[in-house]
mmCIF file of C-alpha atoms in Angstrom:
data_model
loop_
_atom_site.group_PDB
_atom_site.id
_atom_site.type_symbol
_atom_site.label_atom_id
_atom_site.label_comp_id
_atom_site.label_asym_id
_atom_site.label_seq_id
_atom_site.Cartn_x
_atom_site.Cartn_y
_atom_site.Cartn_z
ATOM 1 C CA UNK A 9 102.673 -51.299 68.888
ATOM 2 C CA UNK A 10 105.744 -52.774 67.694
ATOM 3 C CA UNK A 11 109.360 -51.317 66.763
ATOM 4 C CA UNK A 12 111.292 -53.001 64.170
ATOM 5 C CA UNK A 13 114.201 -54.946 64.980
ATOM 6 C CA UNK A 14 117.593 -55.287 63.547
ATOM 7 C CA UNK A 15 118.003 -58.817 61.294
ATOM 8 C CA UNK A 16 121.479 -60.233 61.229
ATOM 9 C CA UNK A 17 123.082 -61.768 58.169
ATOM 10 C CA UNK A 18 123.280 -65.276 59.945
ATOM 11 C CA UNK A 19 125.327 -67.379 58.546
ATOM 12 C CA UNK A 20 125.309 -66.241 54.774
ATOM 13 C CA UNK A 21 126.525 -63.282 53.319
ATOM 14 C CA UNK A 22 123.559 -60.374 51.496
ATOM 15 C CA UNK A 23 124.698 -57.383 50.089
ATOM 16 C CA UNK A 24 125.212 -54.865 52.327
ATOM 17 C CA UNK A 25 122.591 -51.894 50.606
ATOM 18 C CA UNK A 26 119.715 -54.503 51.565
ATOM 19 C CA UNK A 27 118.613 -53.384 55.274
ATOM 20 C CA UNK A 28 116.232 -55.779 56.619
ATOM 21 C CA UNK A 29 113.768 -55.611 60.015
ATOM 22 C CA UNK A 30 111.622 -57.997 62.086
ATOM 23 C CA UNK A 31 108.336 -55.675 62.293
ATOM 24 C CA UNK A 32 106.253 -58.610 63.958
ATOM 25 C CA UNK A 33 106.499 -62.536 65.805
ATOM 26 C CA UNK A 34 103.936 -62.713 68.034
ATOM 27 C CA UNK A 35 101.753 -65.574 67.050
ATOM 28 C CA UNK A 36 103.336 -69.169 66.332
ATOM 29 C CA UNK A 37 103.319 -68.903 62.997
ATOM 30 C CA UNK A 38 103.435 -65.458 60.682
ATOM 31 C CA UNK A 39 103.416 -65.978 56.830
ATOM 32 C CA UNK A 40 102.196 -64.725 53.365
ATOM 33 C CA UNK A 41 102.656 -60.793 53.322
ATOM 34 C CA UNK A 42 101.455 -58.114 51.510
ATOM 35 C CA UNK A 43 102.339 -54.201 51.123
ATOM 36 C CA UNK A 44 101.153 -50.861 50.000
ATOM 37 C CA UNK A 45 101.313 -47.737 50.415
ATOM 38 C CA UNK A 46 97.185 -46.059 51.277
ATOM 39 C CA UNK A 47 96.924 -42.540 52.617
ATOM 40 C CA UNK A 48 100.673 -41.926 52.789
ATOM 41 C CA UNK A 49 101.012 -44.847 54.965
ATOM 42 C CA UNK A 50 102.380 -48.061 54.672
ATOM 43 C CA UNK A 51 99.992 -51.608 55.359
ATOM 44 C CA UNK A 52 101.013 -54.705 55.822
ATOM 45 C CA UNK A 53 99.072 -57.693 55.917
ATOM 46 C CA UNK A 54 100.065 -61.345 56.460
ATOM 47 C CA UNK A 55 98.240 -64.727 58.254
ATOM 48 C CA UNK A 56 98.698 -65.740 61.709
ATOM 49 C CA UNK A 57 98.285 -69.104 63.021
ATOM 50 C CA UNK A 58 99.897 -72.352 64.620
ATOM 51 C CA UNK A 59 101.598 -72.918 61.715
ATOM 52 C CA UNK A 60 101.767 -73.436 58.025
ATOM 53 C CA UNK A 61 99.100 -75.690 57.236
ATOM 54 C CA UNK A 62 97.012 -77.022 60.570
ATOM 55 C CA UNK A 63 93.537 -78.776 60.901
ATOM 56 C CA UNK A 64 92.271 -75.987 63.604
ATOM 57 C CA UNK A 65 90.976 -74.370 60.944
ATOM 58 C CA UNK A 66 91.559 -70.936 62.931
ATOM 59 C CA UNK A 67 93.831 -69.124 60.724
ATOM 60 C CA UNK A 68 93.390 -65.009 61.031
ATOM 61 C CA UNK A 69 94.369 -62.472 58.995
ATOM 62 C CA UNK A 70 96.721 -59.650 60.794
ATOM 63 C CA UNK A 71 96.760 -55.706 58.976
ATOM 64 C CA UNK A 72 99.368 -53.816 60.303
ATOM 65 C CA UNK A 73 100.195 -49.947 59.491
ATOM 66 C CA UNK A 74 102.947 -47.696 59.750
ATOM 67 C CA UNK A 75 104.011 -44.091 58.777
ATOM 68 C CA UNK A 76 107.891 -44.481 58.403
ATOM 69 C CA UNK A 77 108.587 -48.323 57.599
ATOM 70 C CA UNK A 78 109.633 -48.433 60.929
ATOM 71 C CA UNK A 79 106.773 -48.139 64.211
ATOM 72 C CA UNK A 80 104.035 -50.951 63.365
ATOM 73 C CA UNK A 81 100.711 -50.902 65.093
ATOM 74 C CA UNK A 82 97.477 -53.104 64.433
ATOM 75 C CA UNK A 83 94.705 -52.251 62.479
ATOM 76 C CA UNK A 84 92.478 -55.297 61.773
ATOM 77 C CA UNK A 85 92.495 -58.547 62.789
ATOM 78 C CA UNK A 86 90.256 -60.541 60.856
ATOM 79 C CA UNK A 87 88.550 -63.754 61.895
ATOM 80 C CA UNK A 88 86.281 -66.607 60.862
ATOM 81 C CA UNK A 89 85.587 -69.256 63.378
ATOM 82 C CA UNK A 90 86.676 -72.674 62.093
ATOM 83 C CA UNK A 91 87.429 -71.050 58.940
ATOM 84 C CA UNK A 92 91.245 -70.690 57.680
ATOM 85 C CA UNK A 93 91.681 -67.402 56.465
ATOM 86 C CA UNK A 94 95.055 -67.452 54.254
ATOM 87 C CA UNK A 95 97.492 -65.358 52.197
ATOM 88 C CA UNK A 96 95.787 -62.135 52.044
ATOM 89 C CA UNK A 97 96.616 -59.620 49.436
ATOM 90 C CA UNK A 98 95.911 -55.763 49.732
ATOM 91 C CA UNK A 99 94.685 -53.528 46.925
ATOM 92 C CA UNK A 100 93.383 -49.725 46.994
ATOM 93 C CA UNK A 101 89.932 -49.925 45.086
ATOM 94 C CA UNK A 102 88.955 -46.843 42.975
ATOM 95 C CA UNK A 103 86.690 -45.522 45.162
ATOM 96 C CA UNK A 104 89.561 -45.590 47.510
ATOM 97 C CA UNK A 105 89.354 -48.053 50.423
ATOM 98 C CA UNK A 106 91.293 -50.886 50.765
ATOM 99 C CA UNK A 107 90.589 -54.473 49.444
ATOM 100 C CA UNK A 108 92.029 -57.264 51.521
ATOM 101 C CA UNK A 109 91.434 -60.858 49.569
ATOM 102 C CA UNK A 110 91.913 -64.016 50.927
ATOM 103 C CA UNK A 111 90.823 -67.609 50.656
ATOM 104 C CA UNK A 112 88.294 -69.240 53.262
ATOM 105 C CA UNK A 113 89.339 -72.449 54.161
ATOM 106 C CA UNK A 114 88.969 -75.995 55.743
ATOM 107 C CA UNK A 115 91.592 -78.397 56.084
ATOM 108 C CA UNK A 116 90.826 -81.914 57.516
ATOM 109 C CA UNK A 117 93.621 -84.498 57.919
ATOM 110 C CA UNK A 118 94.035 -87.439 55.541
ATOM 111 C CA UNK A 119 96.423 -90.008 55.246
ATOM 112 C CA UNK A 120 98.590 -88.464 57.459
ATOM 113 C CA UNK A 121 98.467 -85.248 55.048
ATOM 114 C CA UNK A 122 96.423 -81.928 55.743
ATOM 115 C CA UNK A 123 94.003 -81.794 52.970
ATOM 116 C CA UNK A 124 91.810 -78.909 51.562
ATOM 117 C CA UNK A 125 87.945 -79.682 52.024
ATOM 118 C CA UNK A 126 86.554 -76.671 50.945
ATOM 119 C CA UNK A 127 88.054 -73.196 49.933
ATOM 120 C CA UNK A 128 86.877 -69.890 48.288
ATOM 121 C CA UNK A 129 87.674 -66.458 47.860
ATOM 122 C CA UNK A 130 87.024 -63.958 50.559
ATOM 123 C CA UNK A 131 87.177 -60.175 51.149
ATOM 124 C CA UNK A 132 87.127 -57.703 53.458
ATOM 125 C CA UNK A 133 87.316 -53.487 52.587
ATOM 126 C CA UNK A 134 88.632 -50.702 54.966
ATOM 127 C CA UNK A 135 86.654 -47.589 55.486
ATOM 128 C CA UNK A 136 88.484 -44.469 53.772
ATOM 129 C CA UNK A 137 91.006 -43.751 56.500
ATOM 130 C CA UNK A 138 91.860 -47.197 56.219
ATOM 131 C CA UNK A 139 90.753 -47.405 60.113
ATOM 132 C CA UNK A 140 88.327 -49.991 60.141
ATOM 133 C CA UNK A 141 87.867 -53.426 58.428
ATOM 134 C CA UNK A 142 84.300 -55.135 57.176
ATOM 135 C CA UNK A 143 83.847 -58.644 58.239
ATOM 136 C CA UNK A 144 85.328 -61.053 55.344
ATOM 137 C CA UNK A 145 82.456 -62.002 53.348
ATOM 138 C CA UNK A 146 82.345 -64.279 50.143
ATOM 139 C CA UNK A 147 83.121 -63.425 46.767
ATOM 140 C CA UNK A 148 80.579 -64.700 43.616
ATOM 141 C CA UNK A 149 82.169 -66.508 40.844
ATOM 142 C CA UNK A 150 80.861 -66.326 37.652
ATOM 143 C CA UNK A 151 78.739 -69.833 36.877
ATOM 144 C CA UNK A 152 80.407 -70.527 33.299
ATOM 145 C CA UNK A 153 83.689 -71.638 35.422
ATOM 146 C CA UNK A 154 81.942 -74.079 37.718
ATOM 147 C CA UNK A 155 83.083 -73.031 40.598
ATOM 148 C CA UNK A 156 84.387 -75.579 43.530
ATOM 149 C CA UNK A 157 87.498 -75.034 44.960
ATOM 150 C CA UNK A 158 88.407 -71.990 43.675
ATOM 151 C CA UNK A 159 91.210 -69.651 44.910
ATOM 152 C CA UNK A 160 91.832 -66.129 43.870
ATOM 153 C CA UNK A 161 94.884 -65.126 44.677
ATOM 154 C CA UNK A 162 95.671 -61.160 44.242
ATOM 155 C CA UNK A 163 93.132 -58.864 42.494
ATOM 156 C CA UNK A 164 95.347 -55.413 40.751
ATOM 157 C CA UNK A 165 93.015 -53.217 39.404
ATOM 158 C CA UNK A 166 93.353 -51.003 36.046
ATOM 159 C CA UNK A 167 91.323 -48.617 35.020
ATOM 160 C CA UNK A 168 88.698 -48.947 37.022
ATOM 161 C CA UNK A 169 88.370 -53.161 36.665
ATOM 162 C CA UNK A 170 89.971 -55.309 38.620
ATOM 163 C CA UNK A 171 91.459 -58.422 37.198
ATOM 164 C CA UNK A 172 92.343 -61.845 39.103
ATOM 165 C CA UNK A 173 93.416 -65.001 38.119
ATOM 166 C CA UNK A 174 91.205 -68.099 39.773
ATOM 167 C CA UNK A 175 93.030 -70.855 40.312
ATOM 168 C CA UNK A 176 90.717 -74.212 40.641
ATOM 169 C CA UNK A 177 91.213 -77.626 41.732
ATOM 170 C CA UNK A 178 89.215 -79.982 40.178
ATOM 171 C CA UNK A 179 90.882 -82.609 41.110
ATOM 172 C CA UNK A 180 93.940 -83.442 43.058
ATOM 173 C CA UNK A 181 96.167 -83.935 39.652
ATOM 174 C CA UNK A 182 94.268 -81.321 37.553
ATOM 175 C CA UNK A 183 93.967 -77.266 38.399
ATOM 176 C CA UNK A 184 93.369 -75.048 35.932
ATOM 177 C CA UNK A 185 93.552 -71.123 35.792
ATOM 178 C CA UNK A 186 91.107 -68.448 34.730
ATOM 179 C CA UNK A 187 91.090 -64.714 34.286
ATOM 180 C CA UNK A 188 88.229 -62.649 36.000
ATOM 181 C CA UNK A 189 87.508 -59.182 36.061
ATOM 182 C CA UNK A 190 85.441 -57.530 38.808
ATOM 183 C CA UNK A 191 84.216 -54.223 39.951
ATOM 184 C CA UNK A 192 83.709 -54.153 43.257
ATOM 185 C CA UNK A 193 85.539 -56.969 44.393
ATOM 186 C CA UNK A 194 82.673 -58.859 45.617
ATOM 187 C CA UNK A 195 81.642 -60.538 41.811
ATOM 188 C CA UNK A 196 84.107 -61.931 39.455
ATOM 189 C CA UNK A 197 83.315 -62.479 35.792
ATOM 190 C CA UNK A 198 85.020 -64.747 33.324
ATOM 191 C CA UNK A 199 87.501 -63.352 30.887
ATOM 192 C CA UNK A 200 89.536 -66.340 29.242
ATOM 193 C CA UNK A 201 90.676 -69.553 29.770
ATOM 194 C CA UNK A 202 94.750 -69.614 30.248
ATOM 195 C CA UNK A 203 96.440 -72.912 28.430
ATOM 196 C CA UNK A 204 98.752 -73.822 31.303
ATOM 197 C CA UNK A 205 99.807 -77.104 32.280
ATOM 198 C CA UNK A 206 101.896 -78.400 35.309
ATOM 199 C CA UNK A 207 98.942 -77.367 38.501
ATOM 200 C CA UNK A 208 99.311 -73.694 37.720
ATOM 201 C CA UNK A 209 98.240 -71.340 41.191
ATOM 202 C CA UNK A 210 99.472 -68.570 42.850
ATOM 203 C CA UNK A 211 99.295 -65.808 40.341
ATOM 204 C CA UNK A 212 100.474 -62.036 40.266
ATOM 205 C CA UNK A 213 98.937 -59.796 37.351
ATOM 206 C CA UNK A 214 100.349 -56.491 36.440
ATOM 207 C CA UNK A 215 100.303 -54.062 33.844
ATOM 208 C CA UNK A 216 102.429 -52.013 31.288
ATOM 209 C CA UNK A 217 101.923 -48.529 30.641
ATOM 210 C CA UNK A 218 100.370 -49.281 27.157
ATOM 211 C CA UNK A 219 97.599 -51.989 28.852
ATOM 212 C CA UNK A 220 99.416 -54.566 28.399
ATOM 213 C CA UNK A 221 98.520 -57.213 30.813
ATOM 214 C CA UNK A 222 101.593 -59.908 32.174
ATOM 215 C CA UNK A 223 100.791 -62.901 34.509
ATOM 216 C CA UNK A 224 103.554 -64.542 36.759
ATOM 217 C CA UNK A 225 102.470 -67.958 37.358
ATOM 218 C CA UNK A 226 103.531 -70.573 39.702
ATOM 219 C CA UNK A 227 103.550 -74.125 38.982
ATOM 220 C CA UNK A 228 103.322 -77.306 41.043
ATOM 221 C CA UNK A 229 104.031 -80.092 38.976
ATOM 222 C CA UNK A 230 105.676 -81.321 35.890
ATOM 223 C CA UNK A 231 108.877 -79.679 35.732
ATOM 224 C CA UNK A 232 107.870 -76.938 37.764
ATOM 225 C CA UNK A 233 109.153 -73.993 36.093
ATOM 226 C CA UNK A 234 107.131 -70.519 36.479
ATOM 227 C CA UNK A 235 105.542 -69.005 33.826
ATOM 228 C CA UNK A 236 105.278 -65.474 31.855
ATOM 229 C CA UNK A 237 102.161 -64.856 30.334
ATOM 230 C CA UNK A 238 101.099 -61.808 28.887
ATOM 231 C CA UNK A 239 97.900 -60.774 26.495
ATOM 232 C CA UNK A 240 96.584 -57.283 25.321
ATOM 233 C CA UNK A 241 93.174 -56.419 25.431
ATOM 234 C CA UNK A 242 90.534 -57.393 25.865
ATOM 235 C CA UNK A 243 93.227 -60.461 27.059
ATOM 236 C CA UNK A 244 91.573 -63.355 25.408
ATOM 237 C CA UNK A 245 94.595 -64.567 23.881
ATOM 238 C CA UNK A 246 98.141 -65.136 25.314
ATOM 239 C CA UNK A 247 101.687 -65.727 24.666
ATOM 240 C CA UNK A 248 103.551 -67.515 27.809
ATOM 241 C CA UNK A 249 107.288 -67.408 28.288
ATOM 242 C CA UNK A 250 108.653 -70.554 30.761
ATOM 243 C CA UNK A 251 110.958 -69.156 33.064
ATOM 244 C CA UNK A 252 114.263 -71.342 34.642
ATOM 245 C CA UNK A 253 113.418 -70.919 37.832
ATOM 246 C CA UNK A 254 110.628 -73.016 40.445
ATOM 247 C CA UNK A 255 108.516 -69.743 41.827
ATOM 248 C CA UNK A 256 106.622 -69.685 45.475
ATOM 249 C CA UNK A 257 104.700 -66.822 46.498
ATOM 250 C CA UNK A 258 105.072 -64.981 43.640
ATOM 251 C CA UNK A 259 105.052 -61.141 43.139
ATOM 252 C CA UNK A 260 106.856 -58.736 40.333
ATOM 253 C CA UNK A 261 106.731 -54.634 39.422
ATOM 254 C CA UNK A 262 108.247 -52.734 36.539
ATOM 255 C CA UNK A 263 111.064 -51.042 36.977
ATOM 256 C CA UNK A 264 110.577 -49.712 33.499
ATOM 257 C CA UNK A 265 108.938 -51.187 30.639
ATOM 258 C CA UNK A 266 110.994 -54.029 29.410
ATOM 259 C CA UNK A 267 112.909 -54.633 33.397
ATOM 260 C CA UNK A 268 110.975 -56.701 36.408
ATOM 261 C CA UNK A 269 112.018 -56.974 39.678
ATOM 262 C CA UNK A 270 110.275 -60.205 40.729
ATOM 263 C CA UNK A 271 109.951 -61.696 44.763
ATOM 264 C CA UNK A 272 109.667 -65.263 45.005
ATOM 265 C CA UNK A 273 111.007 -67.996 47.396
ATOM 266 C CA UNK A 274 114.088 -69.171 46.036
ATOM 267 C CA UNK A 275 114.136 -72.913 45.864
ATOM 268 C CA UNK A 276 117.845 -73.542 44.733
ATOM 269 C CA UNK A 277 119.635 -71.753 47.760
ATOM 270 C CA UNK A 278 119.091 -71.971 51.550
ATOM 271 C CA UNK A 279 118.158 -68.901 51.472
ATOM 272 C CA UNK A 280 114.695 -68.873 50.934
ATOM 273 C CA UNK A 281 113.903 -65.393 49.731
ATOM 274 C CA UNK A 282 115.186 -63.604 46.825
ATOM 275 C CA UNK A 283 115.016 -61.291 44.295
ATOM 276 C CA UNK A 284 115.003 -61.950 40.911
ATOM 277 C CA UNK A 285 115.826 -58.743 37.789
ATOM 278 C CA UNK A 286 114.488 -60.073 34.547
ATOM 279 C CA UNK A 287 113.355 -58.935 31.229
ATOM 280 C CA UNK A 288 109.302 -59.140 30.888
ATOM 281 C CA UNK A 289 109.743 -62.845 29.293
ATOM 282 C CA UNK A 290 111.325 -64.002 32.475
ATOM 283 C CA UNK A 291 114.534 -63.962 31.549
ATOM 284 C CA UNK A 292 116.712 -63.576 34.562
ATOM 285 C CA UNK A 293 120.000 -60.774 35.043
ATOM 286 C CA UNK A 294 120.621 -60.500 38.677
ATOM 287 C CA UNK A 295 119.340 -62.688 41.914
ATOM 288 C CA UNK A 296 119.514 -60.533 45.460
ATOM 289 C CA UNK A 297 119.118 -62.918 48.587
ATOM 290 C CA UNK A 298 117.537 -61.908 52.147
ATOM 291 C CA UNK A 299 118.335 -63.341 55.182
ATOM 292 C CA UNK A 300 116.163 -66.278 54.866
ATOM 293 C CA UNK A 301 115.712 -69.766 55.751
ATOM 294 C CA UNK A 302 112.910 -72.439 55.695
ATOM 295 C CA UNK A 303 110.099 -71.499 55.847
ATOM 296 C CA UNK A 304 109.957 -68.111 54.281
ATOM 297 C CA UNK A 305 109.245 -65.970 51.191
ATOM 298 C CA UNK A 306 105.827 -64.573 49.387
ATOM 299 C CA UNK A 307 106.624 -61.103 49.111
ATOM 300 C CA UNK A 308 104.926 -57.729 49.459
ATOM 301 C CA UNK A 309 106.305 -55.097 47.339
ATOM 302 C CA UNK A 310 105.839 -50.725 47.011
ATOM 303 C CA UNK A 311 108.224 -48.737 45.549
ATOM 304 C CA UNK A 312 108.464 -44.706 47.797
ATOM 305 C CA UNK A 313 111.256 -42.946 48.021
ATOM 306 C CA UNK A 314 113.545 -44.111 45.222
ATOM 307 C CA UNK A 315 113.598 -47.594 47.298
ATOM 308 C CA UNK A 316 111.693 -50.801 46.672
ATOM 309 C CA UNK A 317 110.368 -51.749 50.663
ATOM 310 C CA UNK A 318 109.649 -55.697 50.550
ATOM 311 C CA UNK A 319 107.311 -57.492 53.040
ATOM 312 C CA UNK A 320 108.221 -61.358 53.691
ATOM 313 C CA UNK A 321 108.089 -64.462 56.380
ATOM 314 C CA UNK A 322 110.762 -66.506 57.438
ATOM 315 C CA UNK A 323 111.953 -68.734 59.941
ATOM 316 C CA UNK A 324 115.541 -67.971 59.919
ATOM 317 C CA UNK A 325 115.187 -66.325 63.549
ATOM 318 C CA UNK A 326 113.641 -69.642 65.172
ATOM 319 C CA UNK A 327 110.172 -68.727 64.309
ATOM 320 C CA UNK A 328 108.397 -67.225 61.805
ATOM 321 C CA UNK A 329 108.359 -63.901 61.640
ATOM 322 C CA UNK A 330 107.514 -61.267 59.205
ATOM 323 C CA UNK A 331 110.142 -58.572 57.823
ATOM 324 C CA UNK A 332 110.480 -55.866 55.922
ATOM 325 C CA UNK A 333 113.519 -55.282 53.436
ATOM 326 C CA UNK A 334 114.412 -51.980 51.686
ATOM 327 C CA UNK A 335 116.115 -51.519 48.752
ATOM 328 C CA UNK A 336 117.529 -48.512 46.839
ATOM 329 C CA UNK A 337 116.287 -48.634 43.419
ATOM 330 C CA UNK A 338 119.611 -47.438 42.197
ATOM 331 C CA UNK A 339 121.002 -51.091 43.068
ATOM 332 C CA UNK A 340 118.503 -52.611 41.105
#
């Protein structure tokens, strides 16, 4: 069990309607959250290890639950021996369990520099009371993408499909992103290719209330900048918006349908975690900072209560840790 702790300001100034708590530090290294709300409780899940990248290979996968936001206990702790389990994601399937994906795996060190050897996408589902946790077991990509080193990051489901973009490295300089759709979560098919340059990755999908699919993409290389994508169905053909801003870990809901509130580490400030209000093209209005530092960022986000409650890591404390952040919608 574990009782949230009071986060201080440090030495930057936040607005004062943001309260933020330290709901768990225990292993070296905490990082990569998600959050939502299953049963009328919250779950948060996030990746423990020795730190941020390591060649032990012995990255876990921590779920957490709570019924006010406040008292944390754990539910799962999910394991692979000499496997890296990383950045889970939760999702409530429709036959109402929960989906935890995550990518399986090995680093090896190489010129001085931790270096994927192999990766692919993993998943694990809750019973119904969200009690217990299946084993983390592979997911099948569909053959027309060729899969290697594949990487799904979060799955959101709609209408009974979920949808996922793959990222792939096929070679250190070149990645390239897919849409999938799955229903179960176990087997992915191809959708469409997504024309985006620059090592495109980490990828959050949502939805509008007409269908409307929109992709926030993260970028590695070239100039860096995220980008807005968004396609209607059957979401075979796309119109991207480039945002101004360098995204890491990224996440976004609608506030309504033409506001965002985006997470994302926040690479122009020290402090590492922000949020960002934009239009749907990326366009940005206001920036809120959390106490943050480092190490820190990819966000979980639910909106309960008339306030948005944020899941993130940082290192601001010493350590990282993971905390949770709530704000009242009314200040967004």
């Amino acid at each position: 069990m574990s009782c949230s702790a009071p986060v201080l300001a440090q030495d930057a100034v936040f607005p004062d309607y943001v309260k933020v708590t330290k709901i768990w530090d225990q292993p070296p290294h905490s990082a990569f959250t998600d959050l939502v709300l299953f049963n009328n409780a919250f779950y948060c899940t996030f990746r423990e290890g020795f730190s941020h990248v390591d060649t032990t290979n012995s990255g876990k996968v921590r779920v957490l639950k709570s019924n006010d936001g406040k008292s944390w206990s754990s539910v799962a702790l999910l394991a692979i021996p000499k496997i890296d389990l990383r950045d889970p994601k939760l999702t409530v399937t429709p036959d109402k369990k929960l989906m935890v994906t995550m990518a399986g795996a090995v680093f090896a060190s190489l010129n001085n520099k931790n270096k994927v050897q192999r990766i692919a996408p993993m998943v694990s589902f809750s019973d119904t009371k969200g009690a217990n946790f299946s084993a983390p077991q592979k997911s099948t990509l569909d053959p027309a993408i060729s899969p290697s080193k594949d990487w799904i990051w979060r799955t959101t489901w709609y209408n009974g499909t979920g949808y996922a973009i793959d990222y792939q490295v096929v070679t250190d300089d070149h990645w390239v992103v897919y849409l999938l759709k799955t229903k179960d979560g176990i087997k992915y098919d191809k959708v469409s290719d997504l024309d985006v340059s620059g090592k495109p990755n980490e990828s959050t999908i949502r939805f509008d209330k007409n269908g409307n699919m929109l992709v926030l993409i993260r970028r590695e290389s070239e100039d860096q900048m995220g980008i807005m994508a968004e396609s209607k169905a059957p979401y075979t053909n796309w119109t991207y918006h480039k945002m101004t801003i360098r995204l890491g870990g990224p996440n976004f809901l609608f506030l309504n349908e033409n506001r965002l509130v985006i997470g994302s580490r926040n690479y122009a400030s020290p402090n590492k975690m922000a949020l960002y209000l934009t239009d749907r093209t990326g366009n940005i209005s206001k920036i809120i900072p959390f106490p943050s530092s480092g190490d820190a960022s990819y966000p979980g986000m639910v909106i309960h209560q008339n306030k948005l409650w944020v899941s993130y890591y940082s290192t601001h404390d010493g350590k990282s840790a993971i905390y949770l952040a709530e704000v009242p919608l009314d200040k967004l």
